[in-house]
Amino acid sequence: MRARGQWLTAGRLWLHLSVAGTLPIAREYNIAREGMPDLLWLAEIGPTADYQLRQGKDKQSQLLLRLPLRKAIATDARHWDDAGWRFEPQLRWQQKIAADLQWTSQVSLNWSDKNYHQYLYGVAPAYVTTDRPLYS
């Protein structure tokens, strides 16, 4: 096992930092959210474990199991709010095509907790309309 900065490697297992995010959504650009508060930037950060399931004989291809677990934070840089957790296991095939070119195909599942869903899809009683039912 060895550590290099943010990387930890143990044989075919790598552990590293994973980040993701989404852009803010303003209610005036989304008719379904008319009259509701804007959605802030959504930043996600957490560990990812990558495990190499198979490597091609020529070492030009590999099959990885990737397991990112991220904490989501909604922010406008002045306020920081808990937006839940997200887990996205992935099965990823990578094939080297040229010196600086790689093809990647992946299949993934997305799981998020109730807080994450509430942040993105929640409709409080004050915002219920005939076209927008309560969601909690």
Short mmCIF file of C-alpha atoms in Angstrom, two decimals:
data_model
loop_
_atom_site.label_atom_id
_atom_site.label_comp_id
_atom_site.label_asym_id
_atom_site.label_seq_id
_atom_site.Cartn_x
_atom_site.Cartn_y
_atom_site.Cartn_z
CA MET A 1 0.00 0.00 0.00
CA ARG A 2 1.39 3.43 -0.83
CA ALA A 3 0.05 6.95 -0.67
CA ARG A 4 0.80 9.79 -3.08
CA GLY A 5 -0.87 13.09 -2.26
CA GLN A 6 -4.58 12.31 -2.51
CA TRP A 7 -4.03 8.88 -4.03
CA LEU A 8 -3.81 5.58 -2.20
CA THR A 9 -2.89 2.50 -4.21
CA ALA A 10 -2.97 -1.12 -3.08
CA GLY A 11 -2.52 -3.55 -5.99
CA ARG A 12 -5.56 -3.17 -8.22
CA LEU A 13 -7.38 -0.84 -5.79
CA TRP A 14 -7.15 2.96 -5.90
CA LEU A 15 -8.72 5.37 -3.44
CA HIS A 16 -8.97 9.04 -4.36
CA LEU A 17 -11.02 12.19 -3.92
CA SER A 18 -14.06 12.65 -6.14
CA VAL A 19 -15.85 15.92 -6.87
CA ALA A 20 -18.94 16.72 -8.92
CA GLY A 21 -21.42 19.54 -9.19
CA THR A 22 -24.41 21.05 -10.88
CA LEU A 23 -25.18 24.57 -12.04
CA PRO A 24 -27.77 26.69 -10.24
CA ILE A 25 -31.34 26.68 -11.56
CA ALA A 26 -33.18 30.01 -11.59
CA ARG A 27 -36.98 29.77 -11.37
CA GLU A 28 -37.43 32.17 -14.31
CA TYR A 29 -35.71 29.63 -16.60
CA ASN A 30 -37.76 26.65 -15.42
CA ILE A 31 -41.54 26.93 -15.73
CA ALA A 32 -42.06 23.97 -13.37
CA ARG A 33 -40.35 25.95 -10.56
CA GLU A 34 -42.24 29.22 -11.13
CA GLY A 35 -42.80 30.94 -7.78
CA MET A 36 -40.41 28.60 -5.96
CA PRO A 37 -36.95 29.44 -4.61
CA ASP A 38 -34.00 29.06 -6.98
CA LEU A 39 -31.84 25.97 -6.73
CA LEU A 40 -28.27 26.87 -5.72
CA TRP A 41 -25.00 25.43 -6.98
CA LEU A 42 -24.76 21.83 -5.86
CA ALA A 43 -21.23 20.74 -4.92
CA GLU A 44 -20.45 17.10 -4.20
CA ILE A 45 -17.28 15.76 -2.60
CA GLY A 46 -16.20 12.41 -1.21
CA PRO A 47 -14.04 9.33 -1.68
CA THR A 48 -14.01 7.07 -4.70
CA ALA A 49 -12.69 3.54 -4.72
CA ASP A 50 -11.65 2.14 -8.11
CA TYR A 51 -11.02 -1.58 -8.45
CA GLN A 52 -9.51 -3.02 -11.62
CA LEU A 53 -11.57 -6.12 -12.40
CA ARG A 54 -9.71 -6.98 -15.59
CA GLN A 55 -6.81 -5.68 -17.66
CA GLY A 56 -6.25 -6.49 -21.33
CA LYS A 57 -3.23 -8.62 -22.23
CA ASP A 58 -1.75 -5.66 -24.11
CA LYS A 59 -2.41 -3.38 -21.08
CA GLN A 60 -4.28 -1.03 -23.44
CA SER A 61 -7.70 -1.75 -21.91
CA GLN A 62 -9.24 -2.29 -18.51
CA LEU A 63 -12.55 -2.97 -16.79
CA LEU A 64 -13.05 -0.99 -13.57
CA LEU A 65 -15.57 -1.04 -10.77
CA ARG A 66 -15.85 2.55 -9.54
CA LEU A 67 -17.58 3.37 -6.24
CA PRO A 68 -17.96 7.12 -5.61
CA LEU A 69 -19.75 8.25 -2.44
CA ARG A 70 -20.25 12.01 -2.22
CA LYS A 71 -21.68 14.50 0.27
CA ALA A 72 -23.79 17.15 -1.49
CA ILE A 73 -23.77 20.80 -0.39
CA ALA A 74 -26.06 23.49 -1.85
CA THR A 75 -24.32 26.86 -1.92
CA ASP A 76 -24.29 30.38 -3.28
CA ALA A 77 -20.83 30.92 -1.66
CA ARG A 78 -22.44 32.88 1.22
CA HIS A 79 -24.69 30.11 2.52
CA TRP A 80 -23.94 26.40 2.74
CA ASP A 81 -26.79 23.90 3.18
CA ASP A 82 -26.78 20.14 3.55
CA ALA A 83 -28.24 18.58 0.40
CA GLY A 84 -27.79 14.90 1.29
CA TRP A 85 -25.69 12.03 -0.05
CA ARG A 86 -25.22 10.42 -3.45
CA PHE A 87 -23.76 7.01 -4.34
CA GLU A 88 -23.07 6.14 -7.99
CA PRO A 89 -21.53 2.68 -8.58
CA GLN A 90 -20.14 2.35 -12.09
CA LEU A 91 -18.84 -0.42 -14.30
CA ARG A 92 -16.39 1.25 -16.67
CA TRP A 93 -14.53 -0.07 -19.73
CA GLN A 94 -11.50 1.96 -20.86
CA GLN A 95 -9.62 1.39 -24.09
CA LYS A 96 -6.49 3.28 -25.13
CA ILE A 97 -6.86 4.39 -28.76
CA ALA A 98 -3.74 6.51 -29.20
CA ALA A 99 -0.99 8.03 -27.03
CA ASP A 100 -3.26 10.76 -25.61
CA LEU A 101 -6.67 9.37 -26.52
CA GLN A 102 -8.83 6.91 -24.59
CA TRP A 103 -12.35 5.54 -25.17
CA THR A 104 -14.53 5.05 -22.07
CA SER A 105 -17.91 3.34 -21.84
CA GLN A 106 -19.77 3.03 -18.58
CA VAL A 107 -22.95 1.77 -16.97
CA SER A 108 -23.93 3.32 -13.66
CA LEU A 109 -26.64 3.34 -11.05
CA ASN A 110 -27.52 6.47 -9.08
CA TRP A 111 -28.71 6.34 -5.50
CA SER A 112 -29.40 9.42 -3.39
CA ASP A 113 -30.88 9.83 0.04
CA LYS A 114 -34.14 11.56 0.98
CA ASN A 115 -32.39 14.92 1.63
CA TYR A 116 -30.89 14.93 -1.87
CA HIS A 117 -34.26 14.19 -3.48
CA GLN A 118 -35.99 16.76 -1.29
CA TYR A 119 -33.52 19.45 -2.34
CA LEU A 120 -33.93 18.79 -6.07
CA TYR A 121 -37.57 17.71 -6.30
CA GLY A 122 -39.21 18.90 -3.08
CA VAL A 123 -42.40 20.95 -3.32
CA ALA A 124 -43.47 22.50 0.00
CA PRO A 125 -47.21 23.02 0.67
CA ALA A 126 -46.84 26.77 -0.02
CA TYR A 127 -45.73 26.02 -3.61
CA VAL A 128 -48.35 23.39 -4.54
CA THR A 129 -50.39 24.20 -7.65
CA THR A 130 -52.78 22.19 -9.80
CA ASP A 131 -49.83 21.29 -12.06
CA ARG A 132 -47.29 20.86 -9.22
CA PRO A 133 -48.27 18.40 -6.45
CA LEU A 134 -46.76 18.18 -2.98
CA TYR A 135 -43.45 16.28 -2.91
CA SER A 136 -41.70 15.49 0.34
#
